[in-house]
PDB file of C-alpha atoms in Angstrom:
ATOM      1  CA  UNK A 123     127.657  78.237   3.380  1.00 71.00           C
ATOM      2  CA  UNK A 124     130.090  75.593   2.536  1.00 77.00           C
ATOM      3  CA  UNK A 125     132.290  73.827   4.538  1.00 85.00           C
ATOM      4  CA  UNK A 126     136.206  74.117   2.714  1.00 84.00           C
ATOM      5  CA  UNK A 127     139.131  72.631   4.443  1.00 88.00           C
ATOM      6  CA  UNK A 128     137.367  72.912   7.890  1.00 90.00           C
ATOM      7  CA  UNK A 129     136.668  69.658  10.531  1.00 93.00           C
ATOM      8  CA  UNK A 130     133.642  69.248  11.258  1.00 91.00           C
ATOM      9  CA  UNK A 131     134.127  70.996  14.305  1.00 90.00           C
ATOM     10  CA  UNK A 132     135.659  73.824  13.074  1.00 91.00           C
ATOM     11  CA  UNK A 133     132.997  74.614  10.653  1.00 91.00           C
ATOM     12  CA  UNK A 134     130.447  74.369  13.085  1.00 90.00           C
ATOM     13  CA  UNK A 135     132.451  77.162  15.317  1.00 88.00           C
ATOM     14  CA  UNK A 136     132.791  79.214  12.244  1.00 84.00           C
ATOM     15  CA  UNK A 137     129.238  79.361  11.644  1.00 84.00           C
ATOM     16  CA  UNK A 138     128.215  79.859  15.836  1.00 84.00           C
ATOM     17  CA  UNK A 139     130.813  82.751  15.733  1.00 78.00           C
ATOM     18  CA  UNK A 140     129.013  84.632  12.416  1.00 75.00           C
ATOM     19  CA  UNK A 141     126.429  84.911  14.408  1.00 76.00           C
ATOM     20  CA  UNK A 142     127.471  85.899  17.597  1.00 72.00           C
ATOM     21  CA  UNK A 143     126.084  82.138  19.087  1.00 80.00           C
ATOM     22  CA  UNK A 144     127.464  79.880  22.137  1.00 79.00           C
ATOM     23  CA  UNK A 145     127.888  76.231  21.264  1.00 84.00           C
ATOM     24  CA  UNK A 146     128.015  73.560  24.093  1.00 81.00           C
ATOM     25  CA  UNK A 147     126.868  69.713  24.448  1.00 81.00           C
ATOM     26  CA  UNK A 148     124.010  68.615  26.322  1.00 80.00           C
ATOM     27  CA  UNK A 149     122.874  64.922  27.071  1.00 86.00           C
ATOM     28  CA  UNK A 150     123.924  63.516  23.404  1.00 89.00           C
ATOM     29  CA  UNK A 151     122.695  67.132  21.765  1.00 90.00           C
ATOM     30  CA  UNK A 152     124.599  69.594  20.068  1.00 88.00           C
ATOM     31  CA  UNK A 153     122.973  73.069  21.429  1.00 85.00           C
ATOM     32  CA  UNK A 154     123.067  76.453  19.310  1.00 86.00           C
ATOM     33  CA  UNK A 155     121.939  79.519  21.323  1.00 81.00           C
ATOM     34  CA  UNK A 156     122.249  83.345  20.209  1.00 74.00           C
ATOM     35  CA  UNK A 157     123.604  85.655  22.808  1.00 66.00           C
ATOM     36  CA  UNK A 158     120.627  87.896  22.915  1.00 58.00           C
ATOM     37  CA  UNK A 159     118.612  84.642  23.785  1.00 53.00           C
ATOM     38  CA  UNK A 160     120.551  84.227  27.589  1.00 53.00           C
ATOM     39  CA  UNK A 161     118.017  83.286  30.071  1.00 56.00           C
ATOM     40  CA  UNK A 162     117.504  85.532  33.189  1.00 60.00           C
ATOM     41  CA  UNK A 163     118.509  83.611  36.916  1.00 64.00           C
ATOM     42  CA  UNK A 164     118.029  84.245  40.254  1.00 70.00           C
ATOM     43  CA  UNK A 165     121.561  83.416  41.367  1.00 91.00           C
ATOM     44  CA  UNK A 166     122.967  86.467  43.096  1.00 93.00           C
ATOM     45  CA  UNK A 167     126.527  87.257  44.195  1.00 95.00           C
ATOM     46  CA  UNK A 168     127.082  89.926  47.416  1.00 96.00           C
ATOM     47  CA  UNK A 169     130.569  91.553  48.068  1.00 95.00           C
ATOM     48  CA  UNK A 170     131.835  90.256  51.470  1.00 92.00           C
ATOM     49  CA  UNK A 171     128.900  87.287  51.955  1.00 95.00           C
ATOM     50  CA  UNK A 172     129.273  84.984  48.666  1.00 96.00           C
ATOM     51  CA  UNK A 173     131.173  87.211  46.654  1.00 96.00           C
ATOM     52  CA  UNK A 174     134.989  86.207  47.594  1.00 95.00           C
ATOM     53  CA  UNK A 175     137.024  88.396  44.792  1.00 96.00           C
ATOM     54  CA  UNK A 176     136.031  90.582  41.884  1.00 96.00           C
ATOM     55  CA  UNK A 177     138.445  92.449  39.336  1.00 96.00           C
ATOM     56  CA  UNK A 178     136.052  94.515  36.689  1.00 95.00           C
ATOM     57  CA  UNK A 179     137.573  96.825  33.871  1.00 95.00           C
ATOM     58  CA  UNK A 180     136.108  99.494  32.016  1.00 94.00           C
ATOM     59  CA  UNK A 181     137.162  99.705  28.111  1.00 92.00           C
ATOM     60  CA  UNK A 182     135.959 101.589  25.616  1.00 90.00           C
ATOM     61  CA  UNK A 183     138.431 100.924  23.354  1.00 88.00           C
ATOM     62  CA  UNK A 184     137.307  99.263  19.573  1.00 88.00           C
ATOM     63  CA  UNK A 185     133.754 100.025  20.457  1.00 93.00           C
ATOM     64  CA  UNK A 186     131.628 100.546  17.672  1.00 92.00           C
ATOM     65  CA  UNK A 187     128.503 102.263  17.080  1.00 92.00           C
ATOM     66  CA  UNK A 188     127.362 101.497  12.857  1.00 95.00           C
ATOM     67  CA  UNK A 189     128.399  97.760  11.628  1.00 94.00           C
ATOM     68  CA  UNK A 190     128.096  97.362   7.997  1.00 95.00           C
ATOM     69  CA  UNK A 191     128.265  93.951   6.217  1.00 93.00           C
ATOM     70  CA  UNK A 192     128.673  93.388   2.668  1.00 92.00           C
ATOM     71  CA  UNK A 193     128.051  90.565   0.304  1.00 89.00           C
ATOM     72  CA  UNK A 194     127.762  89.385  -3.078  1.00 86.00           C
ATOM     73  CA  UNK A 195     124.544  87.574  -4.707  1.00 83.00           C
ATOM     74  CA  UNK A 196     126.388  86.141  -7.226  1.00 78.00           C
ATOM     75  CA  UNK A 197     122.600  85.116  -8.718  1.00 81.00           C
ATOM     76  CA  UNK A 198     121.741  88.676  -9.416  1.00 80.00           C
ATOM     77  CA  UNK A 199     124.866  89.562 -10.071  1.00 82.00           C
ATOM     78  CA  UNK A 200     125.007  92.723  -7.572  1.00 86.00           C
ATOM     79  CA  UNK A 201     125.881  93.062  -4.205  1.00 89.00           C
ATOM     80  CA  UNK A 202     124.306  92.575  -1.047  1.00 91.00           C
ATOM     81  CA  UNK A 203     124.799  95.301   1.785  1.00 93.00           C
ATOM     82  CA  UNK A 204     123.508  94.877   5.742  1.00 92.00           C
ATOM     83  CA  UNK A 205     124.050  97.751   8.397  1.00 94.00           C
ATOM     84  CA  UNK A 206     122.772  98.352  12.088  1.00 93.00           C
ATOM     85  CA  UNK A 207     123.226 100.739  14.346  1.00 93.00           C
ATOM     86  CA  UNK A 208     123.804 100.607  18.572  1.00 91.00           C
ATOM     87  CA  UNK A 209     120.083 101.457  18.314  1.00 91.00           C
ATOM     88  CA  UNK A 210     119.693  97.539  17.131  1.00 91.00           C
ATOM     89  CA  UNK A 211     121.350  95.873  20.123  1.00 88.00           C
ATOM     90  CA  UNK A 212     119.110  93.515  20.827  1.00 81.00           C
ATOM     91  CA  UNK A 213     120.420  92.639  24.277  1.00 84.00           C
ATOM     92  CA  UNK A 214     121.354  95.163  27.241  1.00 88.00           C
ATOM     93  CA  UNK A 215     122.986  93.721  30.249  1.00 90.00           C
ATOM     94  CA  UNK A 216     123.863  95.820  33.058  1.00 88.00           C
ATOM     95  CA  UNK A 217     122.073  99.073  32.041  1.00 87.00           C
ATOM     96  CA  UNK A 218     120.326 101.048  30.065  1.00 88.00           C
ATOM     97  CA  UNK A 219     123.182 103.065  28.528  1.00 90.00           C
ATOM     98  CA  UNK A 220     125.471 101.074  26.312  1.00 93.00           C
ATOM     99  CA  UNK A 221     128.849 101.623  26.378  1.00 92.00           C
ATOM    100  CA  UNK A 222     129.137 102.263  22.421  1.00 91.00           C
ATOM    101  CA  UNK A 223     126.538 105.247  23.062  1.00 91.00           C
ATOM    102  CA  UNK A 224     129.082 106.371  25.868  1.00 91.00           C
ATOM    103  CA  UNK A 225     132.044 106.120  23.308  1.00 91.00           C
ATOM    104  CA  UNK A 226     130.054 107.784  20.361  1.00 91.00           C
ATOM    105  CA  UNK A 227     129.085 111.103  22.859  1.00 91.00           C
ATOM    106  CA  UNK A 228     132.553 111.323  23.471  1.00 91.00           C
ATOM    107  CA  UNK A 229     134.717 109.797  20.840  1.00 90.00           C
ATOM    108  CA  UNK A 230     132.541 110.291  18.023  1.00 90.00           C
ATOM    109  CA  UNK A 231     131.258 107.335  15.357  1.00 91.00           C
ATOM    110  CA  UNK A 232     132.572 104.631  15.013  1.00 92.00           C
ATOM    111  CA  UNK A 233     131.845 101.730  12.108  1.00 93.00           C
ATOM    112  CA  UNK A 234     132.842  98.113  11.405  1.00 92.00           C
ATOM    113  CA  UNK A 235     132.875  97.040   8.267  1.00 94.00           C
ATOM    114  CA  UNK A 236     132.603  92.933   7.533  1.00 91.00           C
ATOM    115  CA  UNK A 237     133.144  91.101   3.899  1.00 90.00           C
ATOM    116  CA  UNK A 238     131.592  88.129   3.808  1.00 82.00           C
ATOM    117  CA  UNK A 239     131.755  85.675   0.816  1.00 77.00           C
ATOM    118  CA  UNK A 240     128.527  83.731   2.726  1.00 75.00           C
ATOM    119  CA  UNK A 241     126.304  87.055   2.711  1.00 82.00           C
ATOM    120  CA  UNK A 242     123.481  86.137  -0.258  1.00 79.00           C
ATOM    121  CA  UNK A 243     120.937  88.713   1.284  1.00 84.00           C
ATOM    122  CA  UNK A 244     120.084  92.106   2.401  1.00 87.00           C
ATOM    123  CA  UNK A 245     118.099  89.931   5.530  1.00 86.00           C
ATOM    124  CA  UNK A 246     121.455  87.907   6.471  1.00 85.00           C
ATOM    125  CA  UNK A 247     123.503  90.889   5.662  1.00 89.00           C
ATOM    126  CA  UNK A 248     121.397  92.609   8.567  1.00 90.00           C
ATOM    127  CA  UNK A 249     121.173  89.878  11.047  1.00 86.00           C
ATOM    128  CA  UNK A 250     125.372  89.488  10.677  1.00 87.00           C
ATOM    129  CA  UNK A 251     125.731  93.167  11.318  1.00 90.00           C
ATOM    130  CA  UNK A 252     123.613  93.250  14.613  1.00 89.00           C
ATOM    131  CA  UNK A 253     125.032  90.434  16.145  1.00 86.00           C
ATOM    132  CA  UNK A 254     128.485  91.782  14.924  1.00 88.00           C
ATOM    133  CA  UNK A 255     127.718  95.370  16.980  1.00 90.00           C
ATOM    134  CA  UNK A 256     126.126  92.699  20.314  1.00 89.00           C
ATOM    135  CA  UNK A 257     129.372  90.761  19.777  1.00 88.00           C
ATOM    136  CA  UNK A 258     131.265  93.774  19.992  1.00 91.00           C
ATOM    137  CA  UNK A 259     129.677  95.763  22.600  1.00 93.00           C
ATOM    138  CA  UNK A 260     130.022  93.458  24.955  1.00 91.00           C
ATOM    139  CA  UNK A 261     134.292  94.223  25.482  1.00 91.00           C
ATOM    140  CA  UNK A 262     132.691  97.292  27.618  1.00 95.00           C
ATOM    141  CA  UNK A 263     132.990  95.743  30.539  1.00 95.00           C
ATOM    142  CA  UNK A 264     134.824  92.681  31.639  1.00 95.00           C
ATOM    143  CA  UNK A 265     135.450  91.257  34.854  1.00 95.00           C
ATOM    144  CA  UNK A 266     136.762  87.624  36.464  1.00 96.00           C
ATOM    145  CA  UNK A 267     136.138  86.535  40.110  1.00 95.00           C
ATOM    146  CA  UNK A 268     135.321  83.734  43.311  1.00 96.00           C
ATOM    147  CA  UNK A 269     132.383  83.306  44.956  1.00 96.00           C
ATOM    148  CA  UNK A 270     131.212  80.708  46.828  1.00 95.00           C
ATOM    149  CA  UNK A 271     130.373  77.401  44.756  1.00 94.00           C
ATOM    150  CA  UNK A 272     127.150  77.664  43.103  1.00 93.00           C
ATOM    151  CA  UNK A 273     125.791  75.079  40.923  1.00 90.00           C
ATOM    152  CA  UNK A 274     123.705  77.001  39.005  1.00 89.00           C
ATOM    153  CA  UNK A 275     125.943  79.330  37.446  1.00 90.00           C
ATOM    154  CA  UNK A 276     126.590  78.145  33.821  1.00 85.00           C
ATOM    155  CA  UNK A 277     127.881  79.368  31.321  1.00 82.00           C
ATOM    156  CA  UNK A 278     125.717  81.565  28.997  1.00 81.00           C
ATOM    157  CA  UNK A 279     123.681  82.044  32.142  1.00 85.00           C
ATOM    158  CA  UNK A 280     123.118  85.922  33.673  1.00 89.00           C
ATOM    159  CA  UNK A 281     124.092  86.541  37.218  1.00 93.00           C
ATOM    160  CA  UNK A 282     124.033  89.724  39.663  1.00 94.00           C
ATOM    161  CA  UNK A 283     126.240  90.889  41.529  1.00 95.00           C
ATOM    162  CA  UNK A 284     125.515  93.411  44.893  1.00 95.00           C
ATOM    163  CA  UNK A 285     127.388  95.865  46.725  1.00 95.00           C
ATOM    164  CA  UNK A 286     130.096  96.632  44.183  1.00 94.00           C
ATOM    165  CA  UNK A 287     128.658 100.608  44.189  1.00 92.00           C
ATOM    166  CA  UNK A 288     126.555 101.936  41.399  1.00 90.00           C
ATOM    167  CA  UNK A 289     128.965 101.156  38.361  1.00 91.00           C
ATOM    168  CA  UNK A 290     130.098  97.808  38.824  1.00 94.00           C
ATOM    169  CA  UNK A 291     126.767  96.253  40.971  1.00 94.00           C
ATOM    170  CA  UNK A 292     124.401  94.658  38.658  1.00 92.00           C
ATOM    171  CA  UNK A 293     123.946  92.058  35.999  1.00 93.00           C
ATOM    172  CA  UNK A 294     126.465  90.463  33.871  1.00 93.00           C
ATOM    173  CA  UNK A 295     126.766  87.691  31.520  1.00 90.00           C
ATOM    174  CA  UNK A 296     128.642  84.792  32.334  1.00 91.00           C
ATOM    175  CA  UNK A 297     131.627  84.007  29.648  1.00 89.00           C
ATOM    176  CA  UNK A 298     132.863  80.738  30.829  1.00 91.00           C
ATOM    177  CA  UNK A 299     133.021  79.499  34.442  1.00 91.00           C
ATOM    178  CA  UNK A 300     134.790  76.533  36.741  1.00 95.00           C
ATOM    179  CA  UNK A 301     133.566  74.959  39.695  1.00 94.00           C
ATOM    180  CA  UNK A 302     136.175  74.015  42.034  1.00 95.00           C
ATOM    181  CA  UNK A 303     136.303  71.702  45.113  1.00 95.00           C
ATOM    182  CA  UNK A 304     139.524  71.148  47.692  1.00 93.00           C
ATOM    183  CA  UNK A 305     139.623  70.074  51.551  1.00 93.00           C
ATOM    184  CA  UNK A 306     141.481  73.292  52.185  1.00 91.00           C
ATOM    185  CA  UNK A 307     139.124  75.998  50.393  1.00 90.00           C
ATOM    186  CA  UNK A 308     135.604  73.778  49.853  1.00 94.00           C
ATOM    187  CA  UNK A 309     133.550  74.719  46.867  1.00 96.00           C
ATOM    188  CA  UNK A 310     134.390  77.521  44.779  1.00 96.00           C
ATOM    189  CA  UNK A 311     132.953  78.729  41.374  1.00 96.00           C
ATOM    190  CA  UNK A 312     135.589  80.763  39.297  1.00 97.00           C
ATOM    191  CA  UNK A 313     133.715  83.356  36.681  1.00 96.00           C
ATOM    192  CA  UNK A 314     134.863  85.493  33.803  1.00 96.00           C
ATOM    193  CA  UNK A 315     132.060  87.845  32.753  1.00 95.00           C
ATOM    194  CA  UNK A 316     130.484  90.241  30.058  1.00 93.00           C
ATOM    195  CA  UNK A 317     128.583  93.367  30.661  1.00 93.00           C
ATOM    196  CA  UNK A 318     127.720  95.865  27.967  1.00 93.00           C
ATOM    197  CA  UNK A 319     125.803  98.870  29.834  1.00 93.00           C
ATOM    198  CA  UNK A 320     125.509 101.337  32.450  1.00 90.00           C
TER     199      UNK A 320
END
């Protein structure tokens, strides 16, 4: 993949969102994680005890069920084509029904198509079209919120949430967070986070 008018920086981003990956600094490192690689906690969020405010929303809007990815091996002189279905989701938070197999029963199919210059392989066609569907699948649904200030809640981290009824209780992934302190509320931790089943 080559790097063409891009900083440093924003080649790097480039390349994290291909494939689907979260990108943050660490004690001198630069880390590279895949989505489907988030680590399980134990930190858990109740409505009315630690859970101060909560505002989820359902979409299934631009949900897709087929991604196909398509490439040229300029080598062999042929192209390169990658597809995956919901059935390749590698990663279900939430549930066990995805919300693109929700959309597909009642909406029908629906397919992404990606042309990529950088595709050289049926393999890397592949891998690009499942994390394209994870990427995607995981606008179902989306929520931001207070609790009470938790250290442990990072980003890229999973949390659960309790007593939110059936739909809304239960794991989500955590988009981007910011821990908060002032003499008049204490410690708060602000959330915005993913979810992609049922």
């Amino acid at each position: 993949i080559m790097q063409q008018n891009q900083t440093d920086y924003e080649y790097v981003m480039a390349i994290a969102r291909l494939y689907n990956c979260k990108v943050w600094a660490k004690e001198g490192k630069l880390c590279v994680k895949q989505l489907h690689e988030a680590n399980e906690t134990d930190v858990i969020f109740e409505w009315g005890k630690t859970l101060v405010d909560f505002k989820p929303k359902i979409d299934s809007i631009g949900l897709n069920n087929e991604a196909e990815v398509r490439g040229w091996d300029s080598t062999g002189s042929q192209s390169v084509v990658g597809s995956a279905t919901i059935n390749d989701i590698p990663l279900k938070i939430g549930g066990n029904t995805l919300g693109g197999k929700l959309a597909e029963d009642n909406f029908g199919t629906s397919k992404i198509v990606i042309i990529n210059d950088n595709v050289l392989d049926q393999s890397t066609a592949e891998s690009i079209a499942k994390e394209a569907l994870q990427n995607n699948s995981m606008k179902f649904i989306t929520g931001s919120g207070k609790a009470q200030g938790n250290y442990k809640v990072k980003a890229g981290s999973v949390i659960e949430l309790k007593e939110l009824g059936t739909r809304f209780s239960g794991k989500y992934y955590v988009k981007s967070l910011k821990h908060r302190y002032t003499a008049k509320e204490g410690y708060e931790t602000f959330f915005t986070l993913l979810r992609n089943a049922l």
